[in-house]
């Protein structure tokens, strides 16, 4: 259980420009704050066509916000949109308390959750890039503190030099971290994984955070994985997974595939984060099939699907076939497990027959190029028979005087490889 006591009292603020998912994005912002161990005490909204360039909210509303935060003894304000450096500075100046935006909040959560060296570096890069254009605001704030008020002319000059220095330091750090990421990519383990991907079909679990991707991965690994392989972390929280894990699964008829589980999405996922996590998400980009997992019990699941599609597009993942797993049906009135059309299943991840149905839909898409064929392998090529026994679905075996006759289901690459044994009847 999470026993962290919230230390920040937060007021969330949002600008309603008439966008369809406004209400939902505010609810989600509150959830994100809770995920970051903050206590949301209230919210303030304004309807405007577009944000005020200087202060996000309009002038009158900023005054209201200031009174509001004082009256409620709030410690922090979180804006639903990414604030420009000057909006951030001006709002901080007006309210005199900590102001952050949705982007900074998501970055903080990611920073807490990152476990592997790779995830940690990726988050650090995103955080540094977020800070880079906002250095002068931070510098102004510290100058204000030093001089007990607005910065004088003399100070401003030295402040700017300081900013230049800070900027160079940060750029160096980013370059250094990028190099480190490259080293990780070159490691033996990463290369081995890539080799595997080239020879075995790959499916990737994608979708909104908390939809149940890792749970499905674990259920599949338990039934079809190598017994020694570790389970992945699954938990009822936003962004439980920040790394990509890949597991090899072998179905009872010897069909093998790689399954990857990766970081979940959320609406308005910061661009810097998407950029920074590209290498993690590259796993999905190279997949033969995407399995989009959806929390069907969430009333906002359609918005979540739209966000997932949008995020995939931003990462540059297009034109990969996709199947849809509507999960958590046990929390709805809908009957399950059921299949709708060729590419949709309604399931509950912790139920065995649901897992069977998920496997069925994966199978139909991932192995649709597999063919039935009959091969005659001379006894001298015994190693080929062993390979086929291990890697293909043998339907029938016959021992003839000139070799082993196998009727089997086989991947197109393997069929090509063993073409010389092909029997045409
Ligand atoms: N009731 C119910 N709970 C489920 C189901 N599938 C998963 N859960 C729960 O939902 C929570 C989130 O599951 P995860 O598998 O961690 O979700 P995820 O999609 O990997 O989330 P991120 O890693 O944050 O992207 C966990 O508490 C699971 O036990 C389901 O079919 N029914
Ligand atoms: Mg997960």
GROMACS .gro file of N, CA and C and ligand atoms in nm, residues 113 206-218 232-242 261-265 293 295 297 326-331 347-351, ligand 1:
model
  164
  113UNK      N    1   0.908   0.698  -1.116
  113UNK     CA    2   0.881   0.558  -1.152
  113UNK      C    3   0.997   0.489  -1.225
  206UNK      N    4   0.003  -0.212  -2.655
  206UNK     CA    5   0.005  -0.066  -2.644
  206UNK      C    6  -0.127  -0.020  -2.584
  207UNK      N    7  -0.133   0.105  -2.542
  207UNK     CA    8  -0.258   0.158  -2.492
  207UNK      C    9  -0.240   0.251  -2.374
  208UNK      N   10  -0.353   0.295  -2.324
  208UNK     CA   11  -0.355   0.390  -2.215
  208UNK      C   12  -0.293   0.331  -2.088
  209UNK      N   13  -0.240   0.415  -2.005
  209UNK     CA   14  -0.186   0.369  -1.877
  209UNK      C   15  -0.298   0.308  -1.792
  210UNK      N   16  -0.265   0.201  -1.721
  210UNK     CA   17  -0.357   0.133  -1.630
  210UNK      C   18  -0.465   0.048  -1.699
  211UNK      N   19  -0.450   0.024  -1.827
  211UNK     CA   20  -0.552  -0.052  -1.901
  211UNK      C   21  -0.544  -0.202  -1.873
  212UNK      N   22  -0.424  -0.247  -1.831
  212UNK     CA   23  -0.407  -0.389  -1.803
  212UNK      C   24  -0.307  -0.459  -1.895
  213UNK      N   25  -0.221  -0.381  -1.960
  213UNK     CA   26  -0.124  -0.439  -2.052
  213UNK      C   27  -0.030  -0.537  -1.982
  214UNK      N   28   0.028  -0.491  -1.871
  214UNK     CA   29   0.124  -0.577  -1.800
  214UNK      C   30   0.056  -0.701  -1.743
  215UNK      N   31  -0.069  -0.686  -1.700
  215UNK     CA   32  -0.142  -0.800  -1.647
  215UNK      C   33  -0.159  -0.906  -1.756
  216UNK      N   34  -0.196  -0.862  -1.875
  216UNK     CA   35  -0.213  -0.956  -1.986
  216UNK      C   36  -0.080  -1.022  -2.021
  217UNK      N   37   0.026  -0.942  -2.025
  217UNK     CA   38   0.160  -0.995  -2.051
  217UNK      C   39   0.192  -1.106  -1.951
  218UNK      N   40   0.169  -1.079  -1.823
  218UNK     CA   41   0.202  -1.178  -1.719
  218UNK      C   42   0.119  -1.305  -1.732
  232UNK      N   43   0.643  -0.914  -1.519
  232UNK     CA   44   0.664  -0.769  -1.522
  232UNK      C   45   0.576  -0.707  -1.413
  233UNK      N   46   0.608  -0.584  -1.382
  233UNK     CA   47   0.540  -0.513  -1.274
  233UNK      C   48   0.400  -0.468  -1.318
  234UNK      N   49   0.298  -0.507  -1.243
  234UNK     CA   50   0.162  -0.461  -1.273
  234UNK      C   51   0.103  -0.402  -1.147
  235UNK      N   52   0.041  -0.288  -1.159
  235UNK     CA   53  -0.015  -0.225  -1.040
  235UNK      C   54  -0.121  -0.124  -1.077
  236UNK      N   55  -0.217  -0.106  -0.984
  236UNK     CA   56  -0.323  -0.009  -1.007
  236UNK      C   57  -0.270   0.132  -0.982
  237UNK      N   58  -0.193   0.182  -1.076
  237UNK     CA   59  -0.145   0.321  -1.067
  237UNK      C   60  -0.109   0.369  -1.206
  238UNK      N   61  -0.103   0.500  -1.221
  238UNK     CA   62  -0.068   0.554  -1.351
  238UNK      C   63   0.081   0.534  -1.375
  239UNK      N   64   0.114   0.494  -1.494
  239UNK     CA   65   0.252   0.473  -1.535
  239UNK      C   66   0.327   0.372  -1.447
  240UNK      N   67   0.269   0.254  -1.432
  240UNK     CA   68   0.338   0.148  -1.359
  240UNK      C   69   0.459   0.102  -1.440
  241UNK      N   70   0.445   0.100  -1.570
  241UNK     CA   71   0.551   0.050  -1.657
  241UNK      C   72   0.621   0.166  -1.727
  242UNK      N   73   0.753   0.172  -1.716
  242UNK     CA   74   0.826   0.275  -1.790
  242UNK      C   75   0.934   0.216  -1.879
  261UNK      N   76   0.584  -0.539  -2.382
  261UNK     CA   77   0.497  -0.457  -2.296
  261UNK      C   78   0.571  -0.328  -2.273
  262UNK      N   79   0.503  -0.217  -2.286
  262UNK     CA   80   0.575  -0.091  -2.278
  262UNK      C   81   0.498   0.015  -2.203
  263UNK      N   82   0.554   0.135  -2.201
  263UNK     CA   83   0.495   0.247  -2.126
  263UNK      C   84   0.357   0.282  -2.181
  264UNK      N   85   0.266   0.313  -2.090
  264UNK     CA   86   0.130   0.348  -2.130
  264UNK      C   87   0.118   0.496  -2.164
  265UNK      N   88   0.008   0.530  -2.229
  265UNK     CA   89  -0.010   0.668  -2.272
  265UNK      C   90  -0.109   0.742  -2.181
  293UNK      N   91  -0.474  -0.241  -2.576
  293UNK     CA   92  -0.551  -0.281  -2.458
  293UNK      C   93  -0.629  -0.160  -2.408
  295UNK      N   94  -0.921  -0.015  -2.117
  295UNK     CA   95  -1.001  -0.037  -1.996
  295UNK      C   96  -1.147  -0.010  -2.032
  297UNK      N   97  -1.408  -0.070  -1.877
  297UNK     CA   98  -1.496  -0.027  -1.768
  297UNK      C   99  -1.486   0.123  -1.744
  326UNK      N  100  -1.063  -0.524  -2.538
  326UNK     CA  101  -1.142  -0.447  -2.442
  326UNK      C  102  -1.140  -0.522  -2.310
  327UNK      N  103  -1.062  -0.470  -2.217
  327UNK     CA  104  -1.031  -0.542  -2.094
  327UNK      C  105  -1.119  -0.493  -1.977
  328UNK      N  106  -1.108  -0.562  -1.866
  328UNK     CA  107  -1.182  -0.529  -1.741
  328UNK      C  108  -1.333  -0.537  -1.760
  329UNK      N  109  -1.377  -0.630  -1.847
  329UNK     CA  110  -1.521  -0.646  -1.870
  329UNK      C  111  -1.590  -0.694  -1.743
  330UNK      N  112  -1.512  -0.754  -1.651
  330UNK     CA  113  -1.574  -0.797  -1.523
  330UNK      C  114  -1.629  -0.679  -1.444
  331UNK      N  115  -1.581  -0.559  -1.475
  331UNK     CA  116  -1.632  -0.441  -1.405
  331UNK      C  117  -1.746  -0.373  -1.483
  347UNK      N  118  -1.284  -0.891  -2.286
  347UNK     CA  119  -1.225  -0.989  -2.194
  347UNK      C  120  -1.204  -0.934  -2.053
  348UNK      N  121  -1.161  -1.024  -1.967
  348UNK     CA  122  -1.112  -0.985  -1.835
  348UNK      C  123  -0.979  -1.058  -1.816
  349UNK      N  124  -0.873  -0.980  -1.799
  349UNK     CA  125  -0.738  -1.035  -1.808
  349UNK      C  126  -0.710  -1.150  -1.712
  350UNK      N  127  -0.782  -1.157  -1.602
  350UNK     CA  128  -0.746  -1.259  -1.504
  350UNK      C  129  -0.827  -1.387  -1.520
  351UNK      N  130  -0.899  -1.398  -1.630
  351UNK     CA  131  -0.982  -1.516  -1.652
  351UNK      C  132  -0.918  -1.601  -1.763
  426LIG     N1  133  -1.099  -0.581  -1.246
  426LIG     C1  134  -0.998  -0.595  -1.332
  426LIG     N2  135  -0.878  -0.541  -1.303
  426LIG     C2  136  -0.778  -0.557  -1.392
  426LIG     C3  137  -0.796  -0.629  -1.514
  426LIG     N3  138  -0.680  -0.627  -1.582
  426LIG     C4  139  -0.593  -0.555  -1.507
  426LIG     N4  140  -0.651  -0.512  -1.393
  426LIG     C5  141  -0.590  -0.429  -1.288
  426LIG     O1  142  -0.565  -0.300  -1.340
  426LIG     C6  143  -0.447  -0.244  -1.281
  426LIG     C7  144  -0.350  -0.196  -1.388
  426LIG     O2  145  -0.298  -0.306  -1.457
  426LIG     P1  146  -0.157  -0.303  -1.532
  426LIG     O3  147  -0.146  -0.435  -1.602
  426LIG     O4  148  -0.048  -0.263  -1.441
  426LIG     O5  149  -0.186  -0.186  -1.636
  426LIG     P2  150  -0.089  -0.131  -1.753
  426LIG     O6  151  -0.173  -0.114  -1.876
  426LIG     O7  152   0.031  -0.216  -1.765
  426LIG     O8  153  -0.053   0.013  -1.695
  426LIG     P3  154   0.081   0.104  -1.718
  426LIG     O9  155   0.199   0.017  -1.696
  426LIG    O10  156   0.066   0.212  -1.619
  426LIG    O11  157   0.073   0.156  -1.858
  426LIG     C8  158  -0.389  -0.353  -1.191
  426LIG    O12  159  -0.429  -0.327  -1.060
  426LIG     C9  160  -0.454  -0.480  -1.243
  426LIG    O13  161  -0.468  -0.579  -1.144
  426LIG    C10  162  -0.925  -0.687  -1.539
  426LIG    O14  163  -0.952  -0.752  -1.641
  426LIG     N5  164  -1.021  -0.667  -1.445
   0.00000   0.00000   0.00000
